[in-house]
XYZ file of C-alpha atoms in Angstrom:
308
model
C -19.581 6.866 -4.269
C -21.128 6.101 -7.224
C -24.938 5.824 -5.044
C -24.843 6.180 -1.337
C -28.040 7.892 0.287
C -27.523 9.993 3.273
C -27.261 8.728 6.901
C -27.755 10.032 10.493
C -24.209 12.157 10.990
C -24.558 11.244 14.862
C -24.729 7.394 13.978
C -21.850 7.478 11.562
C -19.950 9.450 14.067
C -20.237 6.758 16.484
C -19.964 4.077 14.406
C -16.583 5.705 13.784
C -15.649 5.837 17.112
C -16.289 2.144 18.247
C -14.048 1.251 15.364
C -11.421 3.677 15.911
C -11.782 2.173 19.989
C -12.244 -1.432 18.527
C -10.043 -1.989 15.096
C -12.044 -5.961 14.999
C -15.263 -4.610 15.361
C -17.697 -6.986 13.526
C -19.803 -5.967 10.857
C -22.761 -6.802 13.010
C -22.452 -4.859 15.848
C -21.603 -1.430 12.925
C -24.998 -2.365 11.781
C -26.415 -1.983 15.452
C -24.920 1.449 15.397
C -25.885 2.416 11.479
C -29.644 0.933 11.438
C -30.263 1.864 8.534
C -29.872 5.629 5.896
C -31.341 8.964 7.344
C -32.914 11.257 4.774
C -33.022 15.108 5.051
C -36.694 15.123 4.653
C -37.804 12.174 6.670
C -39.975 9.435 5.828
C -40.911 5.896 7.291
C -37.818 3.358 5.787
C -40.410 0.334 4.981
C -37.223 -2.213 3.692
C -36.998 -5.276 5.509
C -34.299 -5.136 8.191
C -32.508 -8.278 6.366
C -32.470 -7.178 2.972
C -30.749 -3.381 4.294
C -28.511 -6.022 6.234
C -27.596 -7.131 3.080
C -27.824 -3.972 0.882
C -25.048 -2.930 3.895
C -22.986 -5.997 3.462
C -22.393 -6.092 -0.041
C -21.904 -2.920 -0.569
C -25.691 -3.051 -3.755
C -28.935 -2.708 -2.980
C -31.762 -0.245 -2.055
C -34.388 0.977 -0.001
C -37.901 1.749 -0.004
C -38.981 4.566 1.180
C -42.675 6.441 2.115
C -44.055 9.489 3.447
C -44.881 9.877 7.203
C -48.934 10.307 7.304
C -51.656 11.007 9.993
C -55.247 11.065 10.269
C -56.994 13.783 11.471
C -60.288 13.608 12.424
C -63.274 16.243 11.744
C -65.953 15.397 13.063
C -69.615 13.254 11.840
C -66.837 10.685 10.631
C -65.758 12.414 8.264
C -61.421 12.636 8.483
C -58.608 13.530 6.577
C -54.914 12.359 5.996
C -52.101 14.703 6.322
C -48.820 13.698 5.108
C -46.064 15.525 6.500
C -43.400 13.965 5.156
C -41.833 13.337 1.997
C -39.189 10.458 0.542
C -35.594 12.612 -0.720
C -35.306 14.025 -3.711
C -39.300 14.079 -4.258
C -40.179 17.566 -5.332
C -43.691 18.238 -3.550
C -44.899 20.511 -6.556
C -44.538 17.888 -9.206
C -45.475 14.923 -6.465
C -49.095 17.148 -6.361
C -49.572 17.514 -10.026
C -48.800 14.161 -11.022
C -51.522 12.828 -8.354
C -54.047 15.702 -9.078
C -53.539 14.000 -13.492
C -53.890 10.681 -12.018
C -57.169 11.319 -10.073
C -58.458 13.062 -12.836
C -57.764 10.413 -14.988
C -59.407 8.935 -12.375
C -56.685 6.077 -11.781
C -57.480 6.881 -7.687
C -60.626 5.990 -6.768
C -61.014 5.915 -2.953
C -59.339 9.774 -3.485
C -61.595 12.416 -3.731
C -59.041 15.452 -3.764
C -55.457 16.887 -2.940
C -54.683 20.179 -2.012
C -51.309 21.759 -0.164
C -51.099 23.662 2.904
C -47.427 24.136 3.076
C -46.209 26.889 5.120
C -42.891 25.917 6.637
C -43.508 22.228 6.747
C -44.725 20.454 4.393
C -48.230 19.618 5.690
C -50.414 17.878 2.295
C -53.802 17.036 2.935
C -55.958 14.893 1.205
C -59.344 13.645 0.807
C -60.898 10.666 0.719
C -64.115 9.677 -1.399
C -66.262 8.749 1.072
C -66.115 8.382 4.837
C -66.045 4.941 4.720
C -63.003 4.605 3.416
C -59.995 2.791 4.773
C -57.175 4.926 5.614
C -54.472 2.785 5.157
C -56.195 1.585 1.674
C -55.986 5.348 0.427
C -52.436 4.731 1.735
C -51.600 1.752 -0.117
C -53.257 3.038 -3.415
C -51.744 6.531 -3.497
C -48.156 4.686 -2.098
C -48.435 2.324 -5.394
C -49.035 4.887 -8.341
C -47.512 8.062 -6.728
C -43.690 8.792 -5.114
C -45.419 9.112 -2.257
C -43.174 6.062 -2.418
C -40.186 5.663 -3.684
C -36.670 3.514 -3.851
C -32.965 4.773 -3.773
C -29.999 2.837 -5.029
C -27.322 1.896 -2.791
C -24.150 1.213 -4.122
C -20.535 1.557 -2.372
C -18.478 1.758 -5.700
C -15.565 4.109 -3.885
C -12.029 5.315 -4.867
C -9.857 2.671 -2.807
C -6.372 4.380 -0.882
C -4.832 3.437 -4.216
C -7.642 5.384 -6.458
C -8.599 1.558 -7.502
C -12.665 1.522 -8.330
C -14.282 -1.358 -6.642
C -17.353 -2.572 -4.419
C -16.750 -1.996 -0.420
C -19.362 -2.903 2.411
C -19.896 -0.724 5.622
C -17.420 -2.191 7.579
C -15.062 -1.278 4.559
C -15.799 1.752 3.939
C -16.023 3.218 7.214
C -12.276 1.945 7.465
C -11.232 3.496 4.365
C -13.263 7.098 5.729
C -11.105 6.449 8.781
C -7.351 5.226 6.872
C -7.973 8.835 5.140
C -8.601 10.482 7.471
C -5.059 9.114 9.031
C -3.459 9.830 6.141
C -5.091 13.703 5.767
C -3.862 14.447 9.752
C 0.001 13.432 8.755
C -0.156 15.243 5.251
C -1.786 18.179 7.490
C 0.850 17.928 9.792
C 3.461 17.499 7.742
C 2.489 20.640 5.738
C 2.806 22.815 8.907
C 5.675 21.658 10.476
C 8.120 23.438 7.007
C 5.515 26.193 7.251
C 6.725 26.012 11.225
C 10.323 25.139 10.085
C 10.805 28.566 7.547
C 9.111 31.043 9.816
C 11.784 30.281 12.147
C 14.503 30.098 10.083
C 13.417 33.590 9.383
C 12.591 34.595 13.393
C 16.278 33.673 13.894
C 17.993 35.896 11.513
C 15.288 38.908 12.658
C 17.345 38.210 16.370
C 20.368 38.057 14.964
C 19.126 41.435 13.591
C 18.457 42.787 16.812
C 21.163 41.908 18.601
C 24.383 43.082 15.850
C 21.536 46.065 15.410
C 23.306 49.358 15.110
C 25.862 46.902 12.819
C 22.940 45.989 10.795
C 22.052 49.645 9.514
C 25.658 50.537 9.033
C 26.038 47.638 6.400
C 22.468 48.381 4.960
C 23.117 52.425 4.745
C 26.576 52.054 3.176
C 26.459 48.874 0.947
C 24.617 48.817 -2.298
C 24.244 45.516 -2.207
C 23.460 44.972 1.594
C 22.100 40.883 1.571
C 25.603 39.662 0.645
C 27.416 41.799 2.895
C 24.210 40.876 5.736
C 24.569 36.995 5.209
C 28.668 37.031 4.964
C 28.546 38.921 8.190
C 26.084 37.168 10.704
C 25.958 33.821 8.606
C 22.739 34.017 7.108
C 20.924 32.609 4.651
C 18.660 34.005 1.284
C 15.547 33.958 2.718
C 16.472 35.948 5.913
C 18.564 38.230 5.602
C 15.657 39.005 2.344
C 13.393 39.456 5.242
C 15.785 41.578 7.642
C 15.946 43.596 4.415
C 12.378 43.552 4.408
C 11.472 44.926 8.063
C 10.252 48.382 8.183
C 11.699 50.796 10.810
C 9.182 51.073 12.968
C 10.033 46.963 13.322
C 12.758 48.149 14.760
C 11.536 49.363 18.515
C 12.038 46.724 21.824
C 8.609 45.660 21.732
C 8.528 44.693 17.507
C 11.598 42.392 19.662
C 9.994 40.998 22.498
C 6.845 39.980 19.891
C 9.576 38.311 17.620
C 11.032 36.181 21.099
C 7.385 35.201 21.837
C 5.949 33.683 18.569
C 10.156 31.902 18.285
C 8.769 29.800 21.209
C 5.187 29.710 20.629
C 6.510 27.761 17.119
C 8.826 26.162 18.904
C 7.097 24.849 21.302
C 4.455 23.745 18.148
C 6.657 22.096 16.277
C 7.941 19.896 18.896
C 4.479 18.938 19.623
C 3.764 18.327 15.671
C 6.495 15.946 16.106
C 5.945 14.024 18.805
C 2.114 13.470 17.133
C 4.107 12.183 13.719
C 5.855 9.487 16.071
C 2.992 8.365 18.086
C 0.526 6.637 16.270
C -1.765 5.769 18.959
C -1.710 9.879 19.529
C -3.038 10.338 16.086
C -6.089 8.075 16.054
C -6.491 9.858 19.438
C -6.565 13.329 17.831
C -8.626 11.569 14.441
C -11.450 10.295 17.241
C -11.289 13.906 18.964
C -12.497 15.646 14.675
C -15.237 12.159 14.658
C -17.106 13.956 18.068
C -16.040 16.818 17.370
C -18.236 16.029 13.304
C -20.671 15.088 16.120
C -20.992 18.201 19.024
C -21.719 20.182 15.741
C -23.996 18.422 13.476
C -25.900 16.035 16.214
C -29.064 15.405 16.925
C -28.888 18.057 19.158
C -27.925 20.813 17.751
C -30.381 22.908 15.753
C -29.410 21.472 12.022
C -29.407 18.150 13.028
C -32.632 17.598 14.989
C -34.633 17.052 11.844
């Protein structure tokens, strides 16, 4: 992506899940599920709804993001403004430094002082010049002259499945992501199947060795080159014969044989399950949906990480 602002994980997962269940879902429904970007540092999105929709529809645009603030009463008609959330990618120290410079240059006539009282949370205190200054007027002045308001661009110029760059709208981006996840699932399943086949091949050879253990030991003990003899005697391939020769003496216990049988049965069952998965597209999409639901469970609004 060239430039895509962060979004709420829960909202994204809801939109993706809806698109899996309803592949023909309309653009309007998807933007209802994803009303706009959501930034880790909070703030207030002040862009008009039509502008947000246009950005999502064309794949290009921008969003105005402001700091979140409140008024604290001090008594005797005095007050101060406390900023608790600042725009995304704005460095707090640089923000305060810039405001202090403007204050020294008399370019912020409604502001008397700015100070940082942040601890674990952001707390920037703004003191008005006089108590008659309207808080809204003071903040509008600061929004115009400082990074308490910024504009974040949106440019969904992405690579599609054929590695061709192009600008996508919101629906196309979500669809492309789901298609990618589906492709990843297929590739991952095929890779796992190949590994299972390799392991089952070795296990078949090991089980053959346990059945003919005395003969295997005799061949290994009496032959200078036991591998070809094992391959001829028990119709093994090179990988199976190599696995037998690499066995340690302690692995010749009856308990080890039972463990190999259990592994063989488990892998055989897994192979059948994965084979069914590759043949059933609906089952694969259900698996992708389950992965999306797990992402929401781990990073959604109900978790400590996603609660912000």
